[in-house]
Coordinates of C-alpha atoms and ligand atoms in Angstrom, one line a residue:
M1 CA -25.1 14.2 -20.4
S2 CA -23.9 16.6 -23.0
Q3 CA -20.5 15.7 -24.5
S4 CA -17.9 18.3 -25.2
T5 CA -14.5 17.7 -26.7
N6 CA -13.0 20.4 -24.6
P7 CA -12.0 18.8 -21.2
T8 CA -12.4 22.2 -19.4
T9 CA -15.9 22.8 -20.6
Q10 CA -16.8 19.1 -20.0
F11 CA -15.5 19.3 -16.5
Q12 CA -17.7 22.4 -15.8
T13 CA -20.8 20.9 -17.3
D14 CA -20.4 17.6 -15.4
A15 CA -19.5 19.3 -12.2
N16 CA -22.6 21.5 -12.4
R17 CA -24.8 18.4 -13.1
V18 CA -23.3 16.2 -10.3
T19 CA -23.2 18.9 -7.6
A20 CA -27.0 19.4 -8.2
D21 CA -27.5 15.7 -7.3
V22 CA -27.7 16.1 -3.5
D23 CA -28.9 12.6 -2.9
R24 CA -25.9 11.0 -4.7
R25 CA -23.5 13.4 -2.9
S26 CA -24.8 12.5 0.5
F27 CA -24.6 8.7 -0.4
L28 CA -20.9 9.2 -1.3
R29 CA -20.2 11.2 1.8
S30 CA -21.7 8.6 4.0
S31 CA -19.7 5.7 2.3
L32 CA -16.5 7.8 2.8
R33 CA -17.3 8.5 6.4
G34 CA -17.2 4.8 7.1
Y35 CA -13.9 4.5 5.4
Q36 CA -12.4 7.4 7.3
K37 CA -13.4 5.8 10.7
T38 CA -11.8 2.5 9.9
R39 CA -8.7 4.1 8.4
T40 CA -8.1 6.2 11.5
A41 CA -8.6 3.2 13.8
T42 CA -6.1 1.1 11.7
Q43 CA -3.5 4.0 11.7
E44 CA -3.7 4.1 15.4
R45 CA -2.4 0.5 15.6
F46 CA 1.0 1.6 14.1
L47 CA 3.6 2.4 16.7
S48 CA 4.1 5.6 14.8
Y49 CA 2.1 6.1 11.6
E50 CA 4.0 9.3 10.9
S51 CA 7.4 7.4 11.0
A52 CA 5.9 4.8 8.7
R53 CA 4.9 7.5 6.2
I54 CA 8.4 8.9 6.2
A55 CA 9.9 5.4 5.7
A56 CA 7.5 4.6 2.9
G57 CA 8.1 7.9 1.2
D58 CA 11.9 7.4 1.5
A59 CA 11.8 3.9 -0.1
K60 CA 9.8 5.2 -3.0
W61 CA 12.2 8.2 -3.3
E62 CA 15.1 5.9 -3.5
A63 CA 13.4 3.9 -6.3
I64 CA 12.5 7.1 -8.3
E65 CA 15.9 8.6 -7.9
N66 CA 17.5 5.4 -9.2
L67 CA 14.8 4.3 -11.6
D68 CA 17.2 3.3 -14.4
V69 CA 19.2 1.0 -12.1
Y70 CA 16.2 -0.6 -10.4
L71 CA 14.2 -1.1 -13.6
A72 CA 17.2 -2.9 -15.3
Q73 CA 17.6 -5.1 -12.2
F74 CA 13.9 -5.9 -12.1
A75 CA 13.8 -6.8 -15.8
D76 CA 17.0 -8.9 -15.7
K77 CA 15.7 -11.0 -12.8
L78 CA 12.3 -11.5 -14.5
E79 CA 14.0 -12.6 -17.8
S80 CA 16.3 -15.0 -16.0
R81 CA 13.2 -16.9 -15.0
G82 CA 11.8 -17.0 -18.5
A83 CA 9.4 -13.9 -18.5
T84 CA 9.5 -11.5 -21.4
V85 CA 9.8 -7.8 -20.6
H86 CA 8.5 -5.2 -23.1
W87 CA 9.7 -1.6 -22.8
C88 CA 7.1 0.7 -24.1
S89 CA 7.5 4.5 -24.3
D90 CA 3.8 5.3 -24.9
S91 CA 0.4 3.9 -24.9
E92 CA 0.5 3.1 -28.6
E93 CA 3.6 0.9 -28.1
A94 CA 2.0 -0.8 -25.1
R95 CA -1.2 -1.5 -26.9
S96 CA 0.6 -2.9 -29.9
A97 CA 2.8 -5.1 -27.8
I98 CA -0.2 -6.6 -25.9
L99 CA -2.2 -7.0 -29.1
E100 CA 0.6 -8.9 -30.8
I101 CA 0.9 -11.3 -27.9
I102 CA -2.8 -12.0 -27.9
K103 CA -2.9 -12.5 -31.7
K104 CA 0.2 -14.8 -31.6
H105 CA -1.7 -17.1 -29.3
D106 CA -4.8 -17.1 -31.5
A107 CA -6.7 -16.1 -28.4
K108 CA -10.5 -15.5 -28.3
S109 CA -11.1 -14.3 -24.8
V110 CA -9.3 -12.2 -22.3
I111 CA -9.9 -12.0 -18.5
K112 CA -8.6 -9.0 -16.6
S113 CA -8.0 -8.1 -13.0
K114 CA -8.3 -4.4 -11.9
C115 CA -5.6 -2.4 -13.6
M116 CA -5.8 1.4 -14.0
T117 CA -2.8 1.4 -16.3
T118 CA -4.9 -0.6 -18.9
E119 CA -7.6 2.2 -18.5
E120 CA -4.8 4.7 -19.1
I121 CA -3.9 3.2 -22.5
H122 CA -7.6 2.4 -23.4
L123 CA -6.8 -1.3 -23.8
N124 CA -10.4 -2.6 -23.5
E125 CA -11.6 -0.4 -26.4
L126 CA -8.8 -1.7 -28.6
L127 CA -9.3 -5.3 -27.8
E128 CA -13.0 -5.2 -28.2
K129 CA -12.6 -3.4 -31.6
E130 CA -10.3 -6.2 -32.6
G131 CA -13.1 -8.7 -31.8
F132 CA -11.9 -10.2 -28.5
E133 CA -14.1 -10.8 -25.6
V134 CA -12.7 -8.9 -22.6
V135 CA -14.1 -9.5 -19.1
E136 CA -13.3 -7.5 -16.0
S137 CA -13.0 -9.9 -13.0
D138 CA -12.9 -7.3 -10.2
L139 CA -16.4 -7.0 -8.9
G140 CA -16.5 -3.2 -9.1
E141 CA -14.8 -3.1 -12.5
F142 CA -17.2 -5.8 -13.7
I143 CA -20.2 -3.7 -12.6
V144 CA -18.9 -0.5 -14.4
Q145 CA -18.1 -2.6 -17.5
L146 CA -21.7 -3.8 -17.6
R147 CA -22.8 -0.2 -17.4
D148 CA -20.3 0.8 -20.1
E149 CA -18.8 3.3 -17.8
A150 CA -15.3 4.3 -16.7
P151 CA -14.3 3.5 -13.1
Y152 CA -15.5 6.2 -10.7
H153 CA -12.6 5.9 -8.3
F154 CA -9.3 4.1 -9.0
V155 CA -9.7 1.9 -5.9
F156 CA -13.5 1.7 -5.6
P157 CA -14.6 1.7 -9.2
A158 CA -18.4 1.3 -8.5
M159 CA -18.6 3.3 -5.3
H160 CA -21.2 5.7 -6.7
L161 CA -23.7 2.9 -7.2
K162 CA -26.3 1.8 -4.6
K163 CA -27.1 -1.9 -4.2
E164 CA -30.6 -1.3 -5.7
E165 CA -29.0 0.0 -8.9
I166 CA -26.7 -3.0 -9.1
N167 CA -29.7 -5.3 -8.6
T168 CA -31.5 -3.6 -11.6
L169 CA -28.3 -3.8 -13.7
F170 CA -27.8 -7.5 -13.0
Q171 CA -31.4 -8.3 -13.7
E172 CA -31.2 -6.5 -17.0
K173 CA -27.8 -7.7 -18.2
L174 CA -27.4 -11.0 -16.4
K175 CA -31.0 -12.0 -16.1
S176 CA -30.4 -12.6 -12.4
I177 CA -32.8 -12.9 -9.5
N178 CA -34.3 -9.9 -7.9
T179 CA -32.2 -9.2 -4.9
D180 CA -30.4 -6.3 -3.3
D181 CA -28.6 -8.4 -0.8
P182 CA -24.9 -7.6 -1.4
E183 CA -23.8 -11.2 -0.8
E184 CA -26.3 -12.6 -3.2
L185 CA -25.3 -10.0 -5.8
T186 CA -21.7 -11.0 -5.4
M187 CA -22.6 -14.6 -5.9
V188 CA -24.4 -13.7 -9.2
A189 CA -21.3 -12.0 -10.5
R190 CA -19.1 -14.8 -9.2
E191 CA -21.1 -17.5 -11.1
V192 CA -20.7 -15.6 -14.4
L193 CA -17.0 -14.9 -13.8
R194 CA -15.9 -18.5 -12.8
Q195 CA -16.9 -19.7 -16.3
K196 CA -14.9 -16.8 -17.9
Y197 CA -11.7 -17.7 -16.0
L198 CA -11.9 -21.3 -17.2
S199 CA -12.4 -20.3 -20.8
A200 CA -10.1 -17.3 -21.0
D201 CA -6.9 -17.7 -23.1
I202 CA -5.1 -14.7 -21.8
G203 CA -5.1 -13.1 -18.3
I204 CA -4.2 -9.4 -18.0
S205 CA -3.3 -7.8 -14.7
G206 CA -1.6 -4.7 -13.4
A207 CA 1.0 -4.6 -10.6
N208 CA 0.9 -2.6 -7.4
F209 CA 4.7 -2.9 -7.0
G210 CA 7.6 -4.3 -8.9
V211 CA 10.4 -5.5 -6.6
A212 CA 13.7 -4.8 -8.2
E213 CA 15.7 -7.1 -5.9
T214 CA 13.7 -10.2 -6.7
G215 CA 12.2 -9.4 -10.1
M216 CA 8.7 -10.0 -9.0
I217 CA 5.5 -8.1 -9.4
S218 CA 3.3 -7.7 -6.3
I219 CA -0.5 -7.7 -6.7
T220 CA -2.7 -6.8 -3.8
E221 CA -6.5 -7.4 -3.8
N222 CA -9.5 -8.4 -1.7
E223 CA -11.4 -10.8 -3.9
G224 CA -8.9 -13.4 -5.2
N225 CA -9.8 -12.5 -8.7
A226 CA -6.3 -11.4 -9.6
R227 CA -4.9 -14.8 -8.5
L228 CA -7.2 -16.6 -10.8
T229 CA -6.6 -14.2 -13.6
T230 CA -2.9 -14.6 -13.4
A231 CA -2.8 -18.4 -12.7
L232 CA -5.5 -20.0 -14.9
P233 CA -5.0 -18.8 -18.5
K234 CA -2.0 -20.1 -20.3
V235 CA -0.6 -16.6 -20.9
H236 CA -0.3 -13.9 -18.3
I237 CA 0.4 -10.3 -19.3
A238 CA 1.1 -7.7 -16.6
L239 CA 1.0 -4.0 -17.5
M240 CA 3.0 -1.8 -15.1
G241 CA 3.9 1.9 -15.0
I242 CA 7.7 2.3 -14.5
E243 CA 7.1 4.2 -11.3
K244 CA 5.8 1.1 -9.5
I245 CA 9.3 -0.1 -8.8
I246 CA 10.5 -0.5 -5.2
P247 CA 14.1 -1.5 -4.4
R248 CA 13.9 -4.5 -2.0
L249 CA 11.5 -7.2 -0.9
E250 CA 11.7 -5.9 2.6
D251 CA 10.2 -2.7 1.4
L252 CA 7.0 -4.6 0.7
A253 CA 6.7 -5.3 4.4
L254 CA 6.0 -1.6 4.8
M255 CA 4.3 -0.9 1.5
L256 CA 1.6 -3.5 1.8
P257 CA 0.2 -2.4 5.2
M258 CA 0.5 1.3 4.1
L259 CA -1.4 0.6 0.9
A260 CA -4.1 -1.3 2.8
T261 CA -4.4 1.2 5.6
A262 CA -4.5 4.3 3.4
G263 CA -6.6 2.7 0.7
T264 CA -9.3 0.7 2.4
G265 CA -8.6 1.1 6.1
Q266 CA -7.6 -2.6 6.4
H267 CA -4.4 -3.9 8.1
L268 CA -3.6 -5.9 5.0
T269 CA -5.7 -6.7 2.0
C270 CA -6.9 -10.3 1.8
Y271 CA -4.7 -11.5 -1.0
N272 CA -1.1 -10.4 -1.7
S273 CA 0.7 -12.3 -4.5
Q274 CA 4.3 -12.1 -5.8
L275 CA 4.8 -13.3 -9.3
G276 CA 8.2 -13.7 -10.8
G277 CA 7.9 -15.6 -14.1
P278 CA 5.9 -18.3 -15.9
R279 CA 5.5 -21.9 -14.7
Q280 CA 8.9 -23.4 -13.9
D281 CA 9.9 -27.0 -14.8
D282 CA 9.3 -28.2 -11.3
E283 CA 5.9 -26.5 -10.9
S284 CA 2.5 -28.0 -11.7
D285 CA 0.5 -24.9 -12.4
G286 CA 0.7 -21.2 -13.4
P287 CA 0.8 -19.7 -16.9
L288 CA 3.1 -21.1 -19.6
E289 CA 4.1 -17.6 -20.6
M290 CA 4.5 -14.4 -18.7
H291 CA 4.9 -11.0 -20.2
V292 CA 5.6 -7.8 -18.3
V293 CA 4.9 -4.6 -20.2
L294 CA 6.7 -1.6 -18.7
L295 CA 5.0 1.7 -19.6
D296 CA 6.6 5.1 -19.6
N297 CA 3.8 7.2 -21.3
H298 CA 5.3 10.6 -20.1
R299 CA 6.3 9.4 -16.7
T300 CA 9.9 10.3 -17.6
R301 CA 8.6 13.8 -18.4
L302 CA 7.5 14.0 -14.8
L303 CA 10.7 12.5 -13.6
A304 CA 12.6 15.3 -15.4
D305 CA 10.7 17.9 -13.4
P306 CA 12.8 18.4 -10.2
E307 CA 9.9 20.2 -8.4
Q308 CA 7.2 17.6 -9.0
R309 CA 8.9 14.3 -9.6
D310 CA 7.9 13.2 -6.1
A311 CA 4.4 12.6 -7.5
L312 CA 5.9 9.4 -9.0
R313 CA 6.1 8.0 -5.5
C314 CA 2.3 7.6 -5.5
I315 CA 1.2 4.1 -4.6
R316 CA -2.4 4.6 -5.9
C317 CA -4.0 4.0 -2.6
G318 CA -6.8 6.5 -3.4
A319 CA -6.7 8.1 0.1
C320 CA -6.3 11.6 -1.3
L321 CA -9.6 11.2 -3.2
N322 CA -11.4 10.0 -0.1
V323 CA -10.6 13.1 1.8
C324 CA -10.9 15.6 -1.0
P325 CA -13.9 18.0 -0.6
I326 CA -13.9 18.6 -4.4
F327 CA -14.0 14.8 -5.2
K328 CA -16.8 14.3 -2.7
N329 CA -18.9 16.9 -4.5
V330 CA -18.1 16.6 -8.2
G331 CA -17.5 12.8 -8.2
G332 CA -15.1 10.7 -10.1
H333 CA -16.4 10.8 -13.6
T334 CA -16.3 14.5 -13.8
Y335 CA -12.5 14.5 -13.9
G336 CA -12.6 12.8 -17.3
T337 CA -9.3 11.2 -16.4
T338 CA -8.0 7.7 -15.5
Y339 CA -6.7 9.0 -12.2
Q340 CA -9.2 11.1 -10.4
G341 CA -8.9 13.5 -7.4
P342 CA -5.9 15.4 -6.2
I343 CA -3.2 13.0 -7.5
G344 CA -5.0 12.9 -10.9
S345 CA -5.2 16.6 -11.0
V346 CA -1.4 16.8 -10.3
I347 CA -0.2 14.2 -12.8
T348 CA -2.7 14.4 -15.7
P349 CA -1.3 17.7 -16.9
H350 CA 2.1 16.0 -17.1
L351 CA 0.8 12.8 -18.7
R352 CA -1.7 14.4 -21.1
G353 CA -0.6 18.0 -21.5
L354 CA -1.0 21.1 -19.3
K355 CA -2.9 23.1 -21.9
D356 CA -5.9 20.9 -22.0
W357 CA -5.8 19.7 -18.3
K358 CA -4.8 22.8 -16.4
H359 CA -8.3 23.3 -15.1
L360 CA -7.8 20.4 -12.8
S361 CA -5.3 22.4 -10.8
H362 CA -8.2 24.7 -10.0
S363 CA -10.5 21.8 -8.9
S364 CA -9.1 22.1 -5.4
S365 CA -9.8 24.3 -2.4
L366 CA -6.0 23.9 -1.5
C367 CA -7.1 22.8 2.0
G368 CA -4.2 20.4 2.1
A369 CA -6.2 17.4 3.3
C370 CA -4.7 15.4 0.5
S371 CA -1.1 16.1 1.4
E372 CA -1.9 15.4 5.1
T373 CA -3.4 12.0 4.3
C374 CA -0.9 10.8 1.7
P375 CA 0.9 7.7 3.0
V376 CA 4.1 8.6 1.1
K377 CA 3.9 12.3 1.9
I378 CA 3.4 13.7 -1.6
D379 CA 3.1 17.5 -1.4
L380 CA -0.1 17.4 -3.5
H381 CA -1.7 20.7 -2.8
H382 CA 1.5 22.6 -3.5
H383 CA 1.9 20.7 -6.8
L384 CA -1.5 21.9 -7.8
L385 CA -0.3 25.5 -7.1
R386 CA 2.8 24.8 -9.2
N387 CA 0.6 23.6 -12.1
R388 CA -1.4 26.8 -11.8
R389 CA 1.8 28.8 -11.8
D390 CA 3.2 26.9 -14.8
A391 CA -0.1 27.4 -16.8
A392 CA -0.1 31.1 -16.0
G393 CA 3.6 31.4 -16.9
K394 CA 3.0 29.8 -20.2
G395 CA 0.2 32.3 -20.9
Q396 CA -2.4 29.5 -20.8
G397 CA -4.8 31.2 -18.5
G398 CA -8.1 32.5 -20.0
L399 CA -8.7 36.2 -20.8
A400 CA -10.8 36.8 -17.7
E401 CA -8.1 35.3 -15.5
K402 CA -5.4 37.4 -17.1
V403 CA -7.4 40.6 -16.7
L404 CA -8.2 39.8 -13.1
M405 CA -4.6 39.1 -12.3
L406 CA -3.5 42.3 -14.0
G407 CA -6.0 44.3 -11.9
F408 CA -4.9 42.5 -8.8
T409 CA -1.2 43.3 -9.4
I410 CA -2.0 47.0 -10.1
V411 CA -4.1 47.3 -6.9
M412 CA -1.7 45.4 -4.6
R413 CA 1.2 47.6 -5.7
R414 CA -0.5 50.8 -4.7
P415 CA -1.6 51.0 -1.0
W416 CA -3.9 54.0 -1.7
L417 CA -5.7 52.1 -4.5
Y418 CA -6.0 49.0 -2.2
R419 CA -7.7 51.2 0.4
L420 CA -10.0 52.8 -2.2
T421 CA -10.9 49.4 -3.7
G422 CA -11.8 48.1 -0.2
R423 CA -14.2 51.1 0.4
L424 CA -15.7 50.7 -3.1
G425 CA -16.2 47.0 -2.5
K426 CA -18.1 47.7 0.7
I427 CA -20.4 50.2 -1.1
G428 CA -20.8 47.9 -4.0
H429 CA -21.8 45.1 -1.6
V430 CA -24.5 47.2 0.1
L431 CA -25.9 48.5 -3.2
T432 CA -26.1 45.1 -4.9
K433 CA -27.4 43.2 -1.9
P434 CA -31.0 43.4 -2.9
I435 CA -30.2 41.9 -6.3
H436 CA -27.6 39.4 -5.0
G437 CA -27.3 36.4 -7.3
T438 CA -30.0 37.6 -9.7
R439 CA -29.3 38.1 -13.4
I440 CA -29.1 41.9 -13.1
D441 CA -26.4 41.6 -10.5
P442 CA -23.2 42.8 -12.3
F443 CA -21.3 39.9 -10.6
Y444 CA -24.0 37.3 -11.4
A445 CA -21.6 34.8 -12.8
W446 CA -19.6 34.6 -9.6
K447 CA -22.4 35.2 -7.1
K448 CA -25.0 32.9 -8.5
T449 CA -23.6 30.0 -6.5
R450 CA -22.1 31.9 -3.6
D451 CA -23.5 33.7 -0.5
L452 CA -21.6 36.7 0.6
D453 CA -21.4 37.8 4.2
D454 CA -21.5 41.4 5.1
P455 CA -18.0 42.9 5.4
A456 CA -16.7 43.5 9.0
K457 CA -17.6 46.9 10.3
Q458 CA -14.0 47.7 11.0
S459 CA -11.1 46.7 8.8
F460 CA -8.0 45.1 10.4
K461 CA -6.1 48.3 9.7
Q462 CA -8.7 50.5 11.4
Y463 CA -8.7 48.1 14.3
W464 CA -4.9 48.2 14.6
K465 CA -4.9 51.9 14.6
S466 CA -7.6 52.1 17.2
R467 CA -5.4 50.0 19.5
K468 CA -2.8 52.8 19.2
Ligands
SF4_1 S1 -1.0 10.7 -4.0 FE1 -0.7 9.7 -2.0 S2 -2.8 9.6 -1.2 FE2 -3.1 10.0 -3.3 S3 -3.3 8.0 -4.3 FE3 -1.1 8.5 -4.3 S4 -0.2 7.6 -2.5 FE4 -2.4 7.7 -2.2

């Protein structure tokens, strides 16, 4: 793969490469078809899934609108049970805070459970550079770590890989037996990971939710790896974006099934843990120290945007990726971001700057499938339009886009010109038909990947007139 430092060019290069891989695309589509079937069946078991979406969205709204209050309550409760809370305004501060804790304990090895927020701050790269052994304990994350790749999807990190490829990888990296039986492959990984849990000095996790009322983080998973990561090492560090707060414990009763249904099509994920501090005097196990690192990293910039702050309600279920026609075709790595798909395209320009990431707003057909599926009702496709508008308003569009929009404005303001353009378009279509999509076609750049139907014999206006 050619590497470009410009995210827009890189996106285009990677999208062209991935969309040409028809076999991989059909593999992804068939995996997602299975997910969609199970998810729909699970949704039907709700008395009213729509009412549940509204209630979940409202609970997250309440948290986002009172973030200062709920975050303070959450931190106070945690600290009252002996946990240490670190407030970090950006990734640099979070990285330093975590590194300091690890160094203070003279640690050698770190075990991690799946946490996209650590991907966001590039924690693994830092720790490995500092000489620590870092092992991902989630099976999908473990696989992509062995391949030295970023997660493909923030819920299913290795969804792009076939079992035969994982077999080859395990044989190469773990000297495992030759098998493409999923259960046997899981056992191979499990054997390696069990030893790592026992020897790790530090366990790092994320948090799916932070419950303000009880001061507990909630972690949801299917493999049990997060439980071992947070319980066995003597120090547990949880990294959590500040938007993960929910007001009350009872909100979890709704959030956990919503996350499972939308994310994986399950009624509930297999393991749901609430952790509210280090080992207490009357407890016999658990970490001796617990640190919760609260990360802003431009989330407050999004909070300050009255139009788009509802994107902070996201519970990272990944459902919008699973239904997105663009994600299914260009794949997760093409986005070049921690959060892929529609939600990634909405928030990345806020988190990393509109100028470099505005192209993501165009990686959408605006079909609205994402907004329709979102369990907390985020208006995703309209946010993509708003990002396009903001980029254009700041003069960040390319020259071609500006010229095109200027031409469009001139034509649309003059009915006679609009009619003339329509007629010329028809003539142009007929004349260029024999050279459609070839290099001598004046619209080659646009038409090389598009088929163009013949225009209707009669325009709508002509039809309307003919009806008298
Ligand atoms: S935007 Fe909605 S659908 Fe997409 S990951 Fe977030 S909660 Fe799920």
